[in-house]
PDB file of C-alpha atoms in Angstrom:
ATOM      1  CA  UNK W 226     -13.997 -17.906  -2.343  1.00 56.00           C
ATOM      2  CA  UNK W 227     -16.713 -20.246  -1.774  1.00 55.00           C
ATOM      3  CA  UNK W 228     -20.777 -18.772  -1.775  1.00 54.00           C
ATOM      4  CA  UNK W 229     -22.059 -21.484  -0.079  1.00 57.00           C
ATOM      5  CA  UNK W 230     -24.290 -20.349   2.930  1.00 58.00           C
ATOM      6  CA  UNK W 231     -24.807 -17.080   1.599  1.00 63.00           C
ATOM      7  CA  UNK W 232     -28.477 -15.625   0.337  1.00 79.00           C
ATOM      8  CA  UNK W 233     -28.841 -15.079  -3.124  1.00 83.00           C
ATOM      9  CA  UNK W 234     -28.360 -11.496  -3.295  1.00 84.00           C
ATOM     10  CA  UNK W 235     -24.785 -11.879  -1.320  1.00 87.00           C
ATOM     11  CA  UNK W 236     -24.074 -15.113  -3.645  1.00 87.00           C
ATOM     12  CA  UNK W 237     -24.747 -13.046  -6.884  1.00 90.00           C
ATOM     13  CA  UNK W 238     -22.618 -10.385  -5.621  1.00 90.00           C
ATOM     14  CA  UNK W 239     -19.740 -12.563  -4.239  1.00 92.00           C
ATOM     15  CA  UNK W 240     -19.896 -14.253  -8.224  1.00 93.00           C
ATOM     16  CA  UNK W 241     -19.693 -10.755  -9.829  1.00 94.00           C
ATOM     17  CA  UNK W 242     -16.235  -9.922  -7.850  1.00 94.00           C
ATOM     18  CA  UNK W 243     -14.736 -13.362  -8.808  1.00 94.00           C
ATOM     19  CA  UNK W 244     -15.688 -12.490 -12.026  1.00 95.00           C
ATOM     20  CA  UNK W 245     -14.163  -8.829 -12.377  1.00 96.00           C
ATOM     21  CA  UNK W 246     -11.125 -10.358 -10.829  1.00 96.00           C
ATOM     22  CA  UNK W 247     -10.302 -13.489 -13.946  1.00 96.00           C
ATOM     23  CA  UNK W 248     -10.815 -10.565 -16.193  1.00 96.00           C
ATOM     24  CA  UNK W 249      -8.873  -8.504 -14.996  1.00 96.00           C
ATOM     25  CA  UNK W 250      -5.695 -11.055 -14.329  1.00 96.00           C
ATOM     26  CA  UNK W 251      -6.947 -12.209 -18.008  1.00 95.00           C
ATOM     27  CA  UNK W 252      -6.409  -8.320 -19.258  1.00 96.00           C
ATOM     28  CA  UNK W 253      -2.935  -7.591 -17.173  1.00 95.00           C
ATOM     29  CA  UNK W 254      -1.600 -11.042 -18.764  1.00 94.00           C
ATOM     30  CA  UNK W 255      -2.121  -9.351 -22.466  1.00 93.00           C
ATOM     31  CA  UNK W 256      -1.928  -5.832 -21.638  1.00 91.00           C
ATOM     32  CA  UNK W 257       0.635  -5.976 -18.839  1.00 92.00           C
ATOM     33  CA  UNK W 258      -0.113  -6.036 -15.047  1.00 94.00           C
ATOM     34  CA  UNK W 259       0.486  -1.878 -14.705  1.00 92.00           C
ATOM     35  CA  UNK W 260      -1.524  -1.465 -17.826  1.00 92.00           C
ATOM     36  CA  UNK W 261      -5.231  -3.018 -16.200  1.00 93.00           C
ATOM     37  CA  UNK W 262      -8.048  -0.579 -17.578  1.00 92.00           C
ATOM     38  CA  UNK W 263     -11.397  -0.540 -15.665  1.00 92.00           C
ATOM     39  CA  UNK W 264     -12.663   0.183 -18.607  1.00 92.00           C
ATOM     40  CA  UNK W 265     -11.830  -2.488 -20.456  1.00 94.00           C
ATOM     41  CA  UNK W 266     -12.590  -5.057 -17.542  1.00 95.00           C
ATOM     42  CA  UNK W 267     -16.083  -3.455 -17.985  1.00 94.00           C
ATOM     43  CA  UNK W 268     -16.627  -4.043 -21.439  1.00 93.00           C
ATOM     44  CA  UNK W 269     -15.554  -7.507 -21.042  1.00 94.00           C
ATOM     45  CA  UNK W 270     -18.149  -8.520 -18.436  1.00 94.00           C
ATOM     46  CA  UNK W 271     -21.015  -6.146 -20.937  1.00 93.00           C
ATOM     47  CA  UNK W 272     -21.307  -3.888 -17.873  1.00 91.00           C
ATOM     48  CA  UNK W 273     -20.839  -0.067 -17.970  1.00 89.00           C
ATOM     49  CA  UNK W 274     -17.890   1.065 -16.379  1.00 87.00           C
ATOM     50  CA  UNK W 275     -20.153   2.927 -13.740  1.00 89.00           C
ATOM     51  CA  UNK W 276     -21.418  -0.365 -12.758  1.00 91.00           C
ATOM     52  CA  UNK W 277     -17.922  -1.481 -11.500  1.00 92.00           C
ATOM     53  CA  UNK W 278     -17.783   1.375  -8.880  1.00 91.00           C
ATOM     54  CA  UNK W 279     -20.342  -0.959  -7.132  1.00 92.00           C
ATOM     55  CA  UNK W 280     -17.424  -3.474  -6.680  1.00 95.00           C
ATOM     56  CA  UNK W 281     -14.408  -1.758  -6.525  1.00 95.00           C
ATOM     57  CA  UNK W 282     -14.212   2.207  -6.311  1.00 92.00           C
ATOM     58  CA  UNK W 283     -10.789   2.139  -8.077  1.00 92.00           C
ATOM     59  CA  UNK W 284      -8.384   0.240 -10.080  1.00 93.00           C
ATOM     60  CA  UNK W 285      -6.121   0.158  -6.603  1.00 96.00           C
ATOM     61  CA  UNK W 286      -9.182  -1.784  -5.149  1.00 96.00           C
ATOM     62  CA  UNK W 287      -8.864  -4.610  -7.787  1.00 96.00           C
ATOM     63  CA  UNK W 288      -5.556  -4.452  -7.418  1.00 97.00           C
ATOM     64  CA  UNK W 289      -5.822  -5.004  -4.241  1.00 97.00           C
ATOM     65  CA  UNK W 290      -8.366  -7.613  -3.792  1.00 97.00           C
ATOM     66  CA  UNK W 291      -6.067  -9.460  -6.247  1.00 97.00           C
ATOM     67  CA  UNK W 292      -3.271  -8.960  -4.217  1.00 98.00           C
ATOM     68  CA  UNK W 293      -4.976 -10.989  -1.717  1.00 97.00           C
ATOM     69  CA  UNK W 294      -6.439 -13.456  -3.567  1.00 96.00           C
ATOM     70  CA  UNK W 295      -3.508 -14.234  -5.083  1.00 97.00           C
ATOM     71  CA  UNK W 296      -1.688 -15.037  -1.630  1.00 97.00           C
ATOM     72  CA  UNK W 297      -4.258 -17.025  -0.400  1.00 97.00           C
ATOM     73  CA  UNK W 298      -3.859 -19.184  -3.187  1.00 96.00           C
ATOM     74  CA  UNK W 299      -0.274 -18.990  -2.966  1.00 96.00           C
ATOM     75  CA  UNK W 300      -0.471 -20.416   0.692  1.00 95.00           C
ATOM     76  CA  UNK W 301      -2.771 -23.159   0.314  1.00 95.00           C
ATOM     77  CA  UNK W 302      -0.308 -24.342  -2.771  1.00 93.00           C
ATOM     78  CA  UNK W 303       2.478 -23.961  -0.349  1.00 91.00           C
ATOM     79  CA  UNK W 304       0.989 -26.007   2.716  1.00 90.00           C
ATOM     80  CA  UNK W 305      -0.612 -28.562   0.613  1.00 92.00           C
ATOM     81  CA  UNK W 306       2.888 -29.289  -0.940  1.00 89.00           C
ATOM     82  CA  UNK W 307       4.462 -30.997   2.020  1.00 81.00           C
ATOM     83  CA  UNK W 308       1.503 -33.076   3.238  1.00 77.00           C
ATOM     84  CA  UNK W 309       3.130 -36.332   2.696  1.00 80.00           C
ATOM     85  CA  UNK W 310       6.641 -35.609   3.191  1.00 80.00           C
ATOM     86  CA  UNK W 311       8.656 -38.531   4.711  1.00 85.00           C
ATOM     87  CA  UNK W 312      11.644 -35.759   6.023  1.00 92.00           C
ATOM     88  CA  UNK W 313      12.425 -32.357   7.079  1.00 93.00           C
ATOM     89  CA  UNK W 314      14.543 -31.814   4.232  1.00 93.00           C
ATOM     90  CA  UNK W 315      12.162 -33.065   1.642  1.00 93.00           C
ATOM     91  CA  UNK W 316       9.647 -31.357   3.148  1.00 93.00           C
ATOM     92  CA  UNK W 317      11.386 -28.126   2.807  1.00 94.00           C
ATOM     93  CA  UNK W 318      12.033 -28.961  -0.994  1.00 94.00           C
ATOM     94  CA  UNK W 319       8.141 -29.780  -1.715  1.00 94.00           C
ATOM     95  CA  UNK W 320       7.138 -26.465   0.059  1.00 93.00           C
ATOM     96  CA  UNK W 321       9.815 -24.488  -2.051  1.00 95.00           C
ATOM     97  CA  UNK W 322       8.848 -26.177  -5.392  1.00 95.00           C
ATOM     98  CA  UNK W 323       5.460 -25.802  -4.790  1.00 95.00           C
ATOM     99  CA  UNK W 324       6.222 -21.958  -4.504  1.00 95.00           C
ATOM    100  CA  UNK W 325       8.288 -21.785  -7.171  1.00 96.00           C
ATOM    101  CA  UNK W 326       5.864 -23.979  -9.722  1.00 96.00           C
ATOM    102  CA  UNK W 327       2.722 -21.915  -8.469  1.00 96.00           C
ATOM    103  CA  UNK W 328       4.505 -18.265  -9.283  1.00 96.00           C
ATOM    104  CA  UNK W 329       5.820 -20.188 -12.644  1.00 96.00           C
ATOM    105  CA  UNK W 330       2.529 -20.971 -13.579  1.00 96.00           C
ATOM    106  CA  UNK W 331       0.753 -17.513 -12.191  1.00 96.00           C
ATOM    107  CA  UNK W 332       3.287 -15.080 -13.592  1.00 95.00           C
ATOM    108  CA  UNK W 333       0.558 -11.841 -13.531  1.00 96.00           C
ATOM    109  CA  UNK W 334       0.170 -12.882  -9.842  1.00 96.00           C
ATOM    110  CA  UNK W 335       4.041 -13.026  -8.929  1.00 96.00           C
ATOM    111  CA  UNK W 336       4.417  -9.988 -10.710  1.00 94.00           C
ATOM    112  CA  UNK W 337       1.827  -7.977  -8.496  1.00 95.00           C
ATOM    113  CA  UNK W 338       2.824 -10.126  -5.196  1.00 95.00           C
ATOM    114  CA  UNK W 339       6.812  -9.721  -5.318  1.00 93.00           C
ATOM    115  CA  UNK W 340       7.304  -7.553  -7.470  1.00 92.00           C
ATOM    116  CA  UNK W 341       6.670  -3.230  -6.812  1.00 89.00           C
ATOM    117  CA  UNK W 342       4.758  -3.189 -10.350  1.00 90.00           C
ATOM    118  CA  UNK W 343       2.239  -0.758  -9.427  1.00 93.00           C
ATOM    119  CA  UNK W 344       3.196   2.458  -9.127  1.00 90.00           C
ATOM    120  CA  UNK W 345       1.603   3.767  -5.938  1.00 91.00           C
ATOM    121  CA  UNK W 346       0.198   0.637  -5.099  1.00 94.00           C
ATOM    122  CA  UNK W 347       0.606  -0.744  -1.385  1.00 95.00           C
ATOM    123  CA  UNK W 348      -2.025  -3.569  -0.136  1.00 97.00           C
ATOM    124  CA  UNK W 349      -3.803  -2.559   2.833  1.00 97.00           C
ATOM    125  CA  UNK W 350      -3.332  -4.701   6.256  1.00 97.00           C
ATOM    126  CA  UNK W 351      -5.977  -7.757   5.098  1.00 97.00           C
ATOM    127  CA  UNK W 352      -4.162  -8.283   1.767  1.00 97.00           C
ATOM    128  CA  UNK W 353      -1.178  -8.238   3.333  1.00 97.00           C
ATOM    129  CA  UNK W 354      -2.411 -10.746   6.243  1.00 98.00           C
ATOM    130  CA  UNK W 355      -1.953 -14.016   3.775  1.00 97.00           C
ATOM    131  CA  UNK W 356       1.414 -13.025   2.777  1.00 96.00           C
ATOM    132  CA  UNK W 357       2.349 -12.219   6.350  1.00 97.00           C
ATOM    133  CA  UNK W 358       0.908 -15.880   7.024  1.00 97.00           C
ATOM    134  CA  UNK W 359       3.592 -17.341   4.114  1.00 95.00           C
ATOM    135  CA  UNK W 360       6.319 -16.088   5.914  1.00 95.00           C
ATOM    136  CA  UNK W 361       5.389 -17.672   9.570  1.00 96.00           C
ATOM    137  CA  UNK W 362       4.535 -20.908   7.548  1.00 94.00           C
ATOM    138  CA  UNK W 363       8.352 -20.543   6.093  1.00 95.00           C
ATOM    139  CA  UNK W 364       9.866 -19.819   9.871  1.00 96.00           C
ATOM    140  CA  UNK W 365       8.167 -22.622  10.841  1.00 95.00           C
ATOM    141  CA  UNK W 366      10.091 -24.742   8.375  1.00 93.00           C
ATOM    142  CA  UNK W 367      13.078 -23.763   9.056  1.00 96.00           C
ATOM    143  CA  UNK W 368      12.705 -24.010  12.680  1.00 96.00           C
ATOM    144  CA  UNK W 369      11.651 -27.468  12.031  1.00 95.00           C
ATOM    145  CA  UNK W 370      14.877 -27.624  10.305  1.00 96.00           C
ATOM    146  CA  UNK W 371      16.547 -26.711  13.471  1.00 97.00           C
ATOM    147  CA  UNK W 372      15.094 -28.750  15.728  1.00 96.00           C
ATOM    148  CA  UNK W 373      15.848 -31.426  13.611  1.00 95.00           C
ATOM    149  CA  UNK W 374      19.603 -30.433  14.105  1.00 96.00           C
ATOM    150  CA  UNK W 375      20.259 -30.102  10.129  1.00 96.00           C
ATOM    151  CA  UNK W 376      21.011 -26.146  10.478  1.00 97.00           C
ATOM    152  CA  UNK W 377      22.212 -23.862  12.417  1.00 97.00           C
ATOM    153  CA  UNK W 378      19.314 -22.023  15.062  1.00 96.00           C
ATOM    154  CA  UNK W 379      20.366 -18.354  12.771  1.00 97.00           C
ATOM    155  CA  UNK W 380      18.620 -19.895   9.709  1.00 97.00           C
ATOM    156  CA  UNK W 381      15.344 -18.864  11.778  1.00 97.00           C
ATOM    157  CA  UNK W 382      16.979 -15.187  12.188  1.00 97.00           C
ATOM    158  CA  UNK W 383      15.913 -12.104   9.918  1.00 96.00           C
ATOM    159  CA  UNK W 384      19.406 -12.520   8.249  1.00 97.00           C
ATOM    160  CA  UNK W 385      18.436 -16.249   7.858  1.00 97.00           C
ATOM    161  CA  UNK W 386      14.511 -15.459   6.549  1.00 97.00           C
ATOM    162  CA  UNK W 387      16.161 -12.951   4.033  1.00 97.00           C
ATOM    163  CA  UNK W 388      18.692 -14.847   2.625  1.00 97.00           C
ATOM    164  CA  UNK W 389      16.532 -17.599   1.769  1.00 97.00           C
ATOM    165  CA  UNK W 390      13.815 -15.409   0.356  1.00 96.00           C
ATOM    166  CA  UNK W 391      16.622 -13.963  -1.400  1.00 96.00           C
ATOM    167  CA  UNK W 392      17.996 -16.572  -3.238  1.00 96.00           C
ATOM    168  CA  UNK W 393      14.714 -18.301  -4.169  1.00 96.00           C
ATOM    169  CA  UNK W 394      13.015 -14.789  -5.781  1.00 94.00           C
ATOM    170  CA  UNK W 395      16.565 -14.744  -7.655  1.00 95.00           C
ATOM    171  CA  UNK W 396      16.133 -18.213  -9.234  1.00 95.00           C
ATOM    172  CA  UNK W 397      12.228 -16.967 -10.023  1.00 95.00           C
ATOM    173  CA  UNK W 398      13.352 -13.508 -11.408  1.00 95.00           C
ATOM    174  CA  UNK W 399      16.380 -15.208 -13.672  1.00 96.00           C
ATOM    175  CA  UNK W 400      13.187 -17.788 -14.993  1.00 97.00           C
ATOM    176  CA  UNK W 401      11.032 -15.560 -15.543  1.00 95.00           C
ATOM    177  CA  UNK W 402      13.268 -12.787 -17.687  1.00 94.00           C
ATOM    178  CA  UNK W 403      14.749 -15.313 -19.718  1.00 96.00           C
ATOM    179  CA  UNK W 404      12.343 -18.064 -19.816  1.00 96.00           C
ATOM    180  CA  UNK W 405       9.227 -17.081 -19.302  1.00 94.00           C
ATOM    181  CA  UNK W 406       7.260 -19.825 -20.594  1.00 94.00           C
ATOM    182  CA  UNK W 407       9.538 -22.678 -19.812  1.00 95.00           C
ATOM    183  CA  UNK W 408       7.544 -25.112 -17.488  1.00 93.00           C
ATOM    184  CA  UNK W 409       9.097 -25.673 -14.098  1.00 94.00           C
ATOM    185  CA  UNK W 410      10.300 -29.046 -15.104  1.00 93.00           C
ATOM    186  CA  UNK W 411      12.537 -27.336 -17.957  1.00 95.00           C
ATOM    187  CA  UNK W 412      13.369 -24.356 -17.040  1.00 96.00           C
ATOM    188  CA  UNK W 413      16.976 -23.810 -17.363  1.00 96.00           C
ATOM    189  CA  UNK W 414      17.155 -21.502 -14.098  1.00 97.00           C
ATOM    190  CA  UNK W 415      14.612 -23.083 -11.762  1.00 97.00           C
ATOM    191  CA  UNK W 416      15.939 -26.551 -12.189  1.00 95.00           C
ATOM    192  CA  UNK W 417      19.099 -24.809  -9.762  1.00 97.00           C
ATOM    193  CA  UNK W 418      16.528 -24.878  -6.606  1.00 97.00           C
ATOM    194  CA  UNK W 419      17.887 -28.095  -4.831  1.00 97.00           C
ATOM    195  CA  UNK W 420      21.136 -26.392  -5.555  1.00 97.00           C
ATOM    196  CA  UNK W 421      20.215 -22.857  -3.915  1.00 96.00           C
ATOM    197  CA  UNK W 422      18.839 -24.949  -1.121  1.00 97.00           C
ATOM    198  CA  UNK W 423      22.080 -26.507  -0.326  1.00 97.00           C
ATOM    199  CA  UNK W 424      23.797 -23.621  -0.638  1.00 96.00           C
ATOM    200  CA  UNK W 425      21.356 -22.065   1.858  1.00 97.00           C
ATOM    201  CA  UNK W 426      22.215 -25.419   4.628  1.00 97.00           C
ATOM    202  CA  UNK W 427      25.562 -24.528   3.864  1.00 96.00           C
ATOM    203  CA  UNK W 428      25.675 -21.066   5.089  1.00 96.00           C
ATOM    204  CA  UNK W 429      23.762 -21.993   8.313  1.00 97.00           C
ATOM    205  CA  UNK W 430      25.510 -25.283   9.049  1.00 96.00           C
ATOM    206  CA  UNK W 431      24.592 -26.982  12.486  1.00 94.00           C
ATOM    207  CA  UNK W 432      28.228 -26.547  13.812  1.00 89.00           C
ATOM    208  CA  UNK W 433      28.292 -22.616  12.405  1.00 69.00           C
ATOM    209  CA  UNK W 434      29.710 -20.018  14.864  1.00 61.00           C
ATOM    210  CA  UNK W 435      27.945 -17.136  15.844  1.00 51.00           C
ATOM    211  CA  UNK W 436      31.336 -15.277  15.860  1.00 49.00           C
ATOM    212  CA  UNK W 437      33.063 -16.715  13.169  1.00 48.00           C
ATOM    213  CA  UNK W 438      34.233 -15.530   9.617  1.00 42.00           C
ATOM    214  CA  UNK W 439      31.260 -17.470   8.116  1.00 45.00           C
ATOM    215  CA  UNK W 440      28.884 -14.939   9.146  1.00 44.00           C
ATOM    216  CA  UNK W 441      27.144 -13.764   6.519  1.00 46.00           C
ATOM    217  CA  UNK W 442      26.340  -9.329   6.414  1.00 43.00           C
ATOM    218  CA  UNK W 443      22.785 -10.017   6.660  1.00 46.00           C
ATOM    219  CA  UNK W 444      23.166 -11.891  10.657  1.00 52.00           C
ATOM    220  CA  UNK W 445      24.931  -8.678  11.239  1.00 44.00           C
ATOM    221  CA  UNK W 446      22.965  -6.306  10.662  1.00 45.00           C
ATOM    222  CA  UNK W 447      20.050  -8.126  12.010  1.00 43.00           C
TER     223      UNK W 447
END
């Protein structure tokens, strides 16, 4: 978050958050994301851990902040991606690789975004807004997909939006279990993604019939 514009008090204050924050995501990637101590964040930044009520009043409150900030960075990664893509389709693949390299590369992050780490821990309605932003920015791709007549108009349904998310968090989960620190360029899982992309166009082909056998469980029970 940028301090520019703000007094110096604000400034100094905004700093101190970004700072608890990099510890912390420093501390979950040793200790685990469920393991995050206050405490420790504390003696990291030589602060008592009193001082950190200031901030946050809890652990769920870093948690939370981090829950956000990690989105946010998530979504600028994801619309930046497919700035200077020449087609629908390759836009689609930059926007999908740059998700995939960003949670590669941010694996504490992923963790706490996708995956119910936390026990207890649900992020509150502006946390959540980013994330809820990711999604529209993903309908909006495949609807651009339809218009441009390469699928079929229930790609864009909640069938269609779950499949998808589906079958990318399974490449991500597979990569991450058994490869965690391949890069995204050789990892042995992720390299499928074009493939679970095609297999995605597939299901939702342009000439695909709302009433015939290829429709998948998900369109029905949408």
């Amino acid at each position: 978050m940028s301090t520019a514009g703000l007094d110096r008090r604000t400034r100094r204050r905004q700093e101190t958050i970004e700072e608890i924050l990099s510890v912390a995501i420093e501390l979950m990637e040793t200790e685990g994301v469920a393991a995050l101590s206050l405490s420790a964040v504390a003696r990291r930044l030589g602060m008592q851990p009193p001082s950190l009520y200031q901030y946050f009043p809890s652990k769920m409150a870093i948690y939370d902040a981090l829950f956000q900030r990690g989105n946010e960075l998530l979504r600028d990664a994801y619309r930046t991606a497919t700035v200077d893509a020449e087609d629908q389709l390759e836009s689609n693949l930059k926007a999908a690789t740059a998700f995939c390299r960003w949670c590669l590369e941010h694996q504490v992050y992923a963790q706490l975004l996708f995956w119910r780490t936390i026990p207890g821990f649900e992020p509150s309605p502006e946390a959540f807004a980013p994330a809820q932003e990711s999604i529209q920015d993903l309908r909006d791709h495949l609807q651009a997909t339809v218009d441009a007549g390469l699928v079929h108009p229930d790609a864009v349904s909640a069938g269609g939006i779950a499949l998808y998310t589906s079958l990318v968090a399974g490449l991500l989960s597979q990569q991450m279990a058994n490869e965690p620190h391949a890069s995204f360029e050789d990892g042995r899982f992720i390299k499928l993604l074009p493939v679970v992309l095609e297999m995605f166009y597939q299901q939702y082909a342009p000439t695909r019939g709302r009433n015939d056998r290829s429709t998948s469980a998900t369109d029905r029970t949408s």
